[in-house]
Amino acid sequence: MVVRLEGRSGRGDQDVRTAEPAAVVTGPGGRMSESIVFPYGDPAFVADPYPFYRELREGGPVRRVVTVRGLEAWLVTRYDDAREALTDPRLSNDLRLATDPRLLEQLPAAERDAALRSMIRLDPPDHTRLRRLVSQAFTARRVAELEPRVQEITDRLLDAIAPAGRADLIEDFALPLPVTVISELLGVPPADRDGFQEWTNVMLTQHPDRPDLAAMDRAWRRMWAYLEGLLAAKRTDPDDDLLGALITATDQEQRLDEGELVAMAFLLLVAGYVTTVNLIGNGIAALLAHPDQLKLLRDDPGLLPGAVEEFLRWDGPVDPGVLRVAAEDLEIGGVRVPRGATVIVATAIADRDPGEFPDADRLDVTRPAGAHLAFGHGAHYCLGAPLARLEGRIAIGTALRRLDDLALAVPYAELSRQAGGLRGPHHLPVTFTAA
């Protein structure tokens, strides 16, 4: 049985708490008796899903839900369970283990091929082998060395928009900053960056329930072909960058095959900027919607590192969480999850759990840094977390310092946002005093 709900953020048929009686948690074979539909068609939910998420969490530690394109999943909602699930070896990243074939079939063919070779879809020992190859590029020391360059790029972007008195802080600032940083780190020529941005936008910004799969497949194929050509060019004319180092590992030590190499390049290029754009966009939008928190940061810039952690916790760039597949029967939060089930570890919901974060729905830039799950946990903890933190801190701090009287040009609730996997504003129109 499927129950369509909106929760308190929308205008649904009934309240979440009444949708799944506590006495009827599982049906025959361990299946939950009712599935709750994520209301991606409701603008109120897209603008603010957290009231809906709160009621899901209050209704039980594991909920049966219907997410994008009708995919059914078991949603882990509470912090302690989510943190434990992220390190549980019985929850695999290999999508081929899923009993629901739609998990792979709903992906464009080119994306499906890439997903099965990507580091984020592999378990140890293959995941360990691939992660070790690139981990040295993202250590705290190496990232700290990038700080002057990140600051330089940030200042250059703000120099361009400061005289205008208005800007789209996504298009003009939050997007080009991490794109430039990751491109320089990997060795992507400046002339090629617009192309991969365009393809990535097609791949990642489709409406969750009405995607253009043909367009997505074309974009994936173009990106894959571009990366194959870029890597071939770097073999002919080696350069001192991360892709060059990966090629050396492939050619000399045979630790990456050709497909793994292209998949790794794709992962680093896309993951290296998409979530950082959302971190910056969500953080600035949250501050502008909470003037008291904005004033605290302006008065005490030393709060900024902790504030970045709070932005990640309060409205993180991944929504609702990360995908796993049950490799065997297991129990999560007292609920039996069958082998082959699709499991979503809902980090965005867990990070609002009041059992871990007091007054969890309140944005508080003075909150002591807690162990939020926005970057994951365990072996798959986000490799680029130190770089994302650096870019977020510099971007947000410099924008607050240089853009006086910064304000949203539209109401916070009316910002157009991504939904169904990623969370962040498509555009962030603002006004400020022209420099």
Coordinates of C-alpha atoms in Angstrom, one line a residue:
M1 CA 0.0 0.0 0.0
V2 CA 1.3 3.5 -0.9
V3 CA 0.2 6.5 1.1
R4 CA 0.5 9.9 -0.5
L5 CA 1.5 12.6 2.0
E6 CA 2.7 16.1 2.2
G7 CA 3.4 16.6 5.9
R8 CA 3.1 20.0 7.6
S9 CA 5.1 21.6 4.8
G10 CA 2.3 21.1 2.3
R11 CA -1.3 20.3 1.7
G12 CA -1.4 16.5 1.7
D13 CA -4.1 14.0 2.4
Q14 CA -3.2 13.2 6.0
D15 CA -0.5 13.7 8.6
V16 CA 2.6 11.5 8.5
R17 CA 2.0 10.2 12.0
T18 CA -1.3 8.6 11.0
A19 CA 0.0 7.0 7.8
E20 CA 1.8 4.1 9.3
P21 CA 0.4 2.8 12.5
A22 CA 3.0 1.8 15.1
A23 CA 1.4 -1.6 15.5
V24 CA 1.8 -2.4 11.8
V25 CA 5.5 -1.9 11.0
T26 CA 6.3 -4.9 8.8
G27 CA 4.3 -7.1 6.6
P28 CA 4.9 -10.6 5.1
G29 CA 8.6 -11.3 4.5
G30 CA 9.6 -8.3 6.6
R31 CA 8.2 -5.7 4.1
M32 CA 6.7 -2.6 5.6
S33 CA 3.0 -2.5 5.1
E34 CA 2.8 1.1 3.8
S35 CA 5.0 3.4 1.8
I36 CA 5.1 7.1 2.2
V37 CA 5.6 9.1 -1.0
F38 CA 8.0 12.0 -1.0
P39 CA 6.0 15.0 -2.3
Y40 CA 8.5 16.4 -4.9
G41 CA 5.6 18.0 -6.8
D42 CA 4.8 20.2 -3.8
P43 CA 6.6 23.6 -4.0
A44 CA 6.3 23.9 -0.2
F45 CA 8.1 20.6 0.4
V46 CA 10.9 21.6 -2.0
A47 CA 11.3 25.0 -0.3
D48 CA 11.4 23.4 3.2
P49 CA 11.3 19.6 3.5
Y50 CA 12.3 19.6 7.2
P51 CA 8.8 19.6 8.8
F52 CA 8.0 16.6 6.7
Y53 CA 11.3 15.0 7.6
R54 CA 10.7 15.7 11.3
E55 CA 7.4 13.8 11.3
L56 CA 9.1 10.9 9.4
R57 CA 11.7 10.7 12.1
E58 CA 9.2 11.0 14.9
G59 CA 7.2 8.2 13.3
G60 CA 9.9 5.6 13.5
P61 CA 13.7 4.9 13.1
V62 CA 13.2 3.2 9.6
R63 CA 10.4 4.2 7.3
R64 CA 9.3 2.7 4.0
V65 CA 9.2 5.5 1.4
V66 CA 8.7 6.1 -2.3
T67 CA 11.3 8.5 -3.6
V68 CA 12.3 9.6 -7.1
R69 CA 10.6 7.9 -10.1
G70 CA 8.7 5.5 -7.8
L71 CA 11.7 3.9 -6.2
E72 CA 10.8 2.3 -2.9
A73 CA 13.4 2.4 -0.1
W74 CA 13.9 2.0 3.6
L75 CA 14.7 5.3 5.1
V76 CA 17.0 5.5 8.2
T77 CA 15.9 8.7 10.0
R78 CA 17.6 8.9 13.4
Y79 CA 21.2 10.0 14.1
D80 CA 22.5 7.1 16.0
D81 CA 21.1 4.6 13.6
A82 CA 22.3 6.6 10.6
R83 CA 25.8 6.9 11.9
E84 CA 26.0 3.2 12.6
A85 CA 24.5 2.3 9.2
L86 CA 27.2 4.3 7.4
T87 CA 29.9 1.9 8.9
D88 CA 27.9 -1.3 8.6
P89 CA 29.6 -3.7 6.1
R90 CA 26.3 -5.4 5.5
L91 CA 25.1 -2.2 3.7
S92 CA 26.8 -2.2 0.4
N93 CA 27.4 0.5 -2.2
D94 CA 27.1 -2.0 -5.1
L95 CA 23.8 -1.2 -6.8
R96 CA 23.8 -4.6 -8.5
L97 CA 22.9 -6.3 -5.2
A98 CA 19.5 -4.6 -5.2
T99 CA 16.4 -6.8 -5.7
D100 CA 14.6 -3.9 -7.3
P101 CA 16.0 -3.7 -10.9
R102 CA 14.7 -0.1 -11.2
L103 CA 17.5 1.1 -9.1
L104 CA 19.8 0.6 -12.1
E105 CA 17.2 0.7 -14.9
Q106 CA 16.2 4.2 -14.0
L107 CA 19.7 5.5 -14.8
P108 CA 20.7 6.5 -18.3
A109 CA 22.8 3.7 -19.8
A110 CA 26.0 5.8 -19.8
E111 CA 25.5 6.8 -16.2
R112 CA 24.8 3.1 -15.3
D113 CA 28.2 2.1 -16.8
A114 CA 30.0 4.8 -14.9
A115 CA 28.2 4.2 -11.6
L116 CA 29.4 0.6 -11.5
R117 CA 33.0 1.6 -11.9
S118 CA 32.9 4.7 -9.6
M119 CA 34.7 4.6 -6.2
I120 CA 31.5 5.7 -4.4
R121 CA 29.7 2.5 -5.7
L122 CA 32.4 0.1 -4.7
D123 CA 33.1 -1.8 -1.4
P124 CA 36.4 -2.8 0.1
P125 CA 38.9 -3.9 -1.1
D126 CA 38.3 -2.1 -4.4
H127 CA 37.1 1.0 -2.8
T128 CA 40.2 1.1 -0.5
R129 CA 42.5 0.6 -3.4
L130 CA 41.0 3.5 -5.4
R131 CA 40.6 5.9 -2.5
R132 CA 44.3 5.5 -1.5
L133 CA 45.3 6.7 -5.0
V134 CA 43.8 10.1 -4.6
S135 CA 43.6 10.6 -0.9
Q136 CA 47.0 12.4 -0.7
A137 CA 45.6 15.2 -2.9
F138 CA 43.0 16.1 -0.3
T139 CA 44.9 16.0 3.0
A140 CA 44.6 18.9 5.4
R141 CA 48.1 20.0 4.6
R142 CA 47.7 19.9 0.9
V143 CA 44.4 21.8 1.1
A144 CA 45.9 24.4 3.4
E145 CA 48.4 25.1 0.6
L146 CA 45.5 26.0 -1.7
E147 CA 44.2 28.7 0.6
P148 CA 46.0 31.7 -1.1
R149 CA 44.7 30.6 -4.5
V150 CA 41.2 30.1 -3.3
Q151 CA 41.3 33.5 -1.7
E152 CA 42.6 35.0 -5.0
I153 CA 39.8 33.5 -7.1
T154 CA 37.2 34.6 -4.5
D155 CA 38.4 38.2 -4.6
R156 CA 38.5 38.3 -8.4
L157 CA 34.9 37.1 -8.6
L158 CA 33.8 39.6 -6.0
D159 CA 35.7 42.4 -7.8
A160 CA 33.6 41.7 -10.9
I161 CA 30.2 41.9 -9.1
A162 CA 30.8 44.5 -6.4
P163 CA 30.2 47.6 -8.5
A164 CA 26.8 46.4 -9.7
G165 CA 24.9 46.4 -6.5
R166 CA 23.1 43.2 -7.4
A167 CA 24.1 39.7 -8.5
D168 CA 23.1 36.0 -8.7
L169 CA 25.5 34.6 -6.1
I170 CA 25.2 31.1 -7.6
E171 CA 25.9 32.0 -11.2
D172 CA 28.4 34.8 -10.5
F173 CA 30.1 33.4 -7.4
A174 CA 29.3 30.1 -5.8
L175 CA 29.5 28.2 -9.0
P176 CA 32.7 29.5 -10.7
L177 CA 34.7 29.4 -7.5
P178 CA 34.8 25.6 -6.9
V179 CA 34.7 24.9 -10.6
T180 CA 37.9 26.9 -11.1
V181 CA 39.6 25.3 -8.0
I182 CA 38.8 21.7 -8.9
S183 CA 39.7 22.3 -12.6
E184 CA 43.1 23.7 -11.7
L185 CA 43.7 20.8 -9.3
L186 CA 42.9 18.2 -11.9
G187 CA 44.4 20.0 -14.8
V188 CA 41.2 20.8 -16.9
P189 CA 42.0 23.6 -19.4
P190 CA 40.0 26.8 -18.8
A191 CA 38.5 26.6 -22.3
D192 CA 36.9 23.3 -21.5
R193 CA 35.1 24.2 -18.2
D194 CA 31.9 25.6 -19.7
G195 CA 31.3 22.3 -21.5
F196 CA 31.6 20.1 -18.4
Q197 CA 29.5 22.5 -16.4
E198 CA 26.8 22.4 -19.0
W199 CA 26.8 18.6 -19.1
T200 CA 26.8 18.3 -15.3
N201 CA 23.8 20.6 -15.1
V202 CA 21.9 18.4 -17.4
M203 CA 22.8 15.3 -15.5
L204 CA 22.1 16.6 -12.0
T205 CA 19.4 19.2 -12.1
Q206 CA 16.5 17.3 -13.7
H207 CA 13.2 17.3 -12.0
P208 CA 13.3 14.2 -9.8
D209 CA 9.9 12.8 -11.0
R210 CA 10.1 14.0 -14.6
P211 CA 13.7 13.6 -15.8
D212 CA 14.7 13.9 -19.5
L213 CA 16.6 10.6 -19.6
A214 CA 17.6 11.0 -23.2
A215 CA 19.2 14.4 -22.5
M216 CA 20.9 12.9 -19.4
D217 CA 22.3 10.0 -21.4
R218 CA 23.7 12.4 -24.1
A219 CA 25.3 14.5 -21.4
W220 CA 26.9 11.5 -19.7
R221 CA 28.3 10.2 -23.0
R222 CA 29.7 13.6 -23.9
M223 CA 31.3 13.9 -20.5
W224 CA 32.8 10.4 -20.7
A225 CA 34.1 11.0 -24.2
Y226 CA 35.6 14.4 -23.2
L227 CA 37.4 12.8 -20.2
E228 CA 38.8 10.0 -22.4
G229 CA 40.2 12.6 -24.8
L230 CA 41.6 14.7 -21.9
L231 CA 43.3 11.7 -20.4
A232 CA 44.7 10.7 -23.8
A233 CA 46.1 14.2 -24.3
K234 CA 47.8 14.1 -20.9
R235 CA 49.5 10.9 -21.8
T236 CA 51.0 12.6 -24.8
D237 CA 51.8 15.8 -23.0
P238 CA 52.2 14.9 -19.2
D239 CA 51.4 17.6 -16.7
D240 CA 52.0 18.0 -13.0
D241 CA 48.4 17.7 -11.8
L242 CA 46.1 15.1 -10.2
L243 CA 44.9 13.5 -13.4
G244 CA 48.6 13.1 -14.5
A245 CA 49.3 11.4 -11.3
L246 CA 46.4 9.0 -11.8
I247 CA 47.7 8.2 -15.3
T248 CA 51.1 7.4 -13.9
A249 CA 49.5 5.1 -11.4
T250 CA 47.6 3.4 -14.2
D251 CA 50.4 3.0 -16.7
Q252 CA 53.3 2.2 -14.3
E253 CA 51.7 0.4 -11.4
Q254 CA 48.6 -1.1 -13.0
R255 CA 46.3 -0.2 -10.1
L256 CA 43.6 1.4 -12.2
D257 CA 42.2 0.0 -15.4
E258 CA 41.1 2.4 -18.2
G259 CA 37.4 2.4 -17.1
E260 CA 38.3 3.0 -13.5
L261 CA 40.5 5.9 -14.5
V262 CA 37.8 7.7 -16.5
A263 CA 35.2 7.0 -13.7
M264 CA 37.6 8.4 -11.1
A265 CA 38.3 11.5 -13.2
F266 CA 34.5 12.0 -13.6
L267 CA 33.9 11.6 -9.9
L268 CA 36.6 14.0 -8.8
L269 CA 35.6 16.6 -11.4
V270 CA 31.8 16.6 -10.6
A271 CA 31.9 15.8 -6.9
G272 CA 34.7 18.4 -6.5
Y273 CA 32.4 21.3 -7.1
V274 CA 28.7 20.4 -7.1
T275 CA 28.2 20.0 -3.4
T276 CA 30.5 23.0 -2.6
V277 CA 28.2 25.2 -4.7
N278 CA 25.3 24.1 -2.6
L279 CA 27.3 24.6 0.7
I280 CA 28.0 28.2 -0.3
G281 CA 24.5 28.9 -1.7
N282 CA 22.7 27.3 1.3
G283 CA 24.9 29.0 3.8
I284 CA 24.5 32.5 2.4
A285 CA 20.8 32.1 1.9
A286 CA 20.4 30.8 5.5
L287 CA 22.2 33.8 6.9
L288 CA 20.2 36.3 4.9
A289 CA 17.0 34.6 6.2
H290 CA 18.3 34.9 9.8
P291 CA 19.5 38.4 10.3
D292 CA 20.5 37.7 14.0
Q293 CA 22.9 35.0 12.8
L294 CA 24.2 37.2 10.1
K295 CA 25.0 39.9 12.6
L296 CA 26.8 37.5 14.9
L297 CA 29.1 36.5 12.0
R298 CA 29.7 40.0 10.9
D299 CA 30.6 41.0 14.5
D300 CA 32.8 38.0 15.1
P301 CA 34.4 36.5 12.0
G302 CA 36.1 34.0 14.2
L303 CA 32.8 32.1 14.4
L304 CA 33.0 31.3 10.7
P305 CA 34.6 27.8 10.8
G306 CA 31.9 26.6 13.2
A307 CA 29.2 28.4 11.2
V308 CA 30.2 26.4 8.1
E309 CA 29.7 23.2 10.1
E310 CA 26.3 24.5 11.2
F311 CA 25.3 25.3 7.6
L312 CA 26.2 21.7 6.6
R313 CA 24.1 20.3 9.5
W314 CA 21.1 22.6 9.2
D315 CA 20.7 22.6 5.4
G316 CA 23.3 20.3 3.9
P317 CA 24.0 19.9 0.1
V318 CA 22.9 16.3 -0.1
D319 CA 19.2 15.5 0.4
P320 CA 17.8 13.3 1.9
G321 CA 21.0 11.1 2.2
V322 CA 23.1 8.4 0.7
L323 CA 22.1 5.2 -1.0
R324 CA 23.0 1.7 0.2
V325 CA 21.8 -1.9 -0.6
A326 CA 21.3 -4.5 2.1
A327 CA 23.8 -7.3 1.3
E328 CA 22.0 -9.6 3.8
D329 CA 19.1 -9.5 6.1
L330 CA 19.8 -7.1 9.0
E331 CA 18.1 -5.1 11.7
I332 CA 18.3 -1.3 11.9
G333 CA 16.7 0.5 14.8
G334 CA 14.8 -2.6 15.7
V335 CA 13.3 -2.9 12.2
R336 CA 14.2 -5.9 10.0
V337 CA 15.4 -4.9 6.6
P338 CA 15.6 -7.7 4.0
R339 CA 18.5 -8.6 1.8
G340 CA 18.5 -6.7 -1.4
A341 CA 16.5 -3.8 -0.1
T342 CA 17.4 -0.3 -1.1
V343 CA 18.3 1.7 2.0
I344 CA 18.6 5.5 2.2
V345 CA 20.7 6.6 5.2
A346 CA 19.0 10.0 5.6
T347 CA 21.8 12.2 6.7
A348 CA 19.7 15.4 6.2
I349 CA 17.1 14.1 8.6
A350 CA 19.5 12.6 11.1
D351 CA 21.3 16.0 11.3
R352 CA 18.1 17.5 12.6
D353 CA 17.7 14.8 15.3
P354 CA 17.1 16.6 18.7
G355 CA 18.6 13.6 20.4
E356 CA 22.0 14.6 19.1
F357 CA 21.6 18.3 18.4
P358 CA 19.6 20.3 21.0
D359 CA 17.0 22.6 19.5
A360 CA 18.0 21.0 16.2
D361 CA 15.7 23.0 13.9
R362 CA 17.2 26.3 15.0
L363 CA 20.1 27.7 13.0
D364 CA 22.8 28.7 15.5
V365 CA 26.3 29.8 14.2
T366 CA 27.6 29.6 17.8
R367 CA 26.6 25.9 18.2
P368 CA 29.6 23.8 19.3
A369 CA 30.8 21.8 16.3
G370 CA 29.1 18.5 16.4
A371 CA 29.6 15.3 14.4
H372 CA 27.1 16.1 11.7
L373 CA 26.8 13.5 8.8
A374 CA 26.7 15.9 5.9
F375 CA 30.0 14.5 4.6
G376 CA 29.1 11.0 5.6
H377 CA 30.9 8.8 8.0
G378 CA 33.3 5.8 7.9
A379 CA 35.2 4.5 4.9
H380 CA 33.1 6.6 2.4
Y381 CA 33.5 9.8 4.3
C382 CA 33.8 12.6 1.7
L383 CA 37.3 12.8 0.4
G384 CA 36.9 16.4 -0.5
A385 CA 35.6 17.6 2.9
P386 CA 38.7 19.6 3.8
L387 CA 38.6 21.4 0.4
A388 CA 34.9 22.1 0.7
R389 CA 35.3 23.5 4.2
L390 CA 38.1 25.8 3.0
E391 CA 36.1 27.1 0.0
G392 CA 33.0 27.6 2.1
R393 CA 34.8 29.5 4.8
I394 CA 36.6 31.8 2.4
A395 CA 33.7 32.3 0.1
I396 CA 31.1 33.1 2.7
G397 CA 33.5 35.1 4.9
T398 CA 34.8 37.2 2.1
A399 CA 31.3 37.9 0.7
L400 CA 30.1 39.1 4.1
R401 CA 33.1 41.3 4.5
R402 CA 33.0 42.9 1.1
L403 CA 29.2 43.1 0.2
D404 CA 27.6 45.7 2.6
D405 CA 23.9 45.6 3.2
L406 CA 23.7 42.2 1.5
A407 CA 20.1 41.0 1.2
L408 CA 17.9 38.6 -0.7
A409 CA 16.2 40.0 -3.7
V410 CA 13.3 37.5 -3.4
P411 CA 11.8 36.0 -0.3
Y412 CA 13.7 33.0 1.1
A413 CA 10.8 30.6 0.6
E414 CA 10.6 31.5 -3.1
L415 CA 14.1 30.5 -4.0
S416 CA 14.1 27.9 -6.8
R417 CA 15.8 24.8 -5.3
Q418 CA 17.1 21.4 -6.4
A419 CA 15.4 18.4 -5.0
G420 CA 15.8 14.7 -4.9
G421 CA 19.5 14.0 -4.3
L422 CA 21.0 17.4 -4.0
R423 CA 19.8 20.5 -2.2
G424 CA 20.7 24.0 -3.0
P425 CA 19.3 27.1 -4.8
H426 CA 19.5 27.2 -8.6
H427 CA 19.8 30.9 -8.3
L428 CA 20.5 33.3 -5.4
P429 CA 19.5 36.8 -6.4
V430 CA 20.8 39.4 -3.9
T431 CA 21.3 43.2 -3.6
F432 CA 24.0 45.1 -1.8
T433 CA 25.6 48.5 -1.7
A434 CA 27.6 48.9 -4.8
A435 CA 31.3 49.3 -4.1

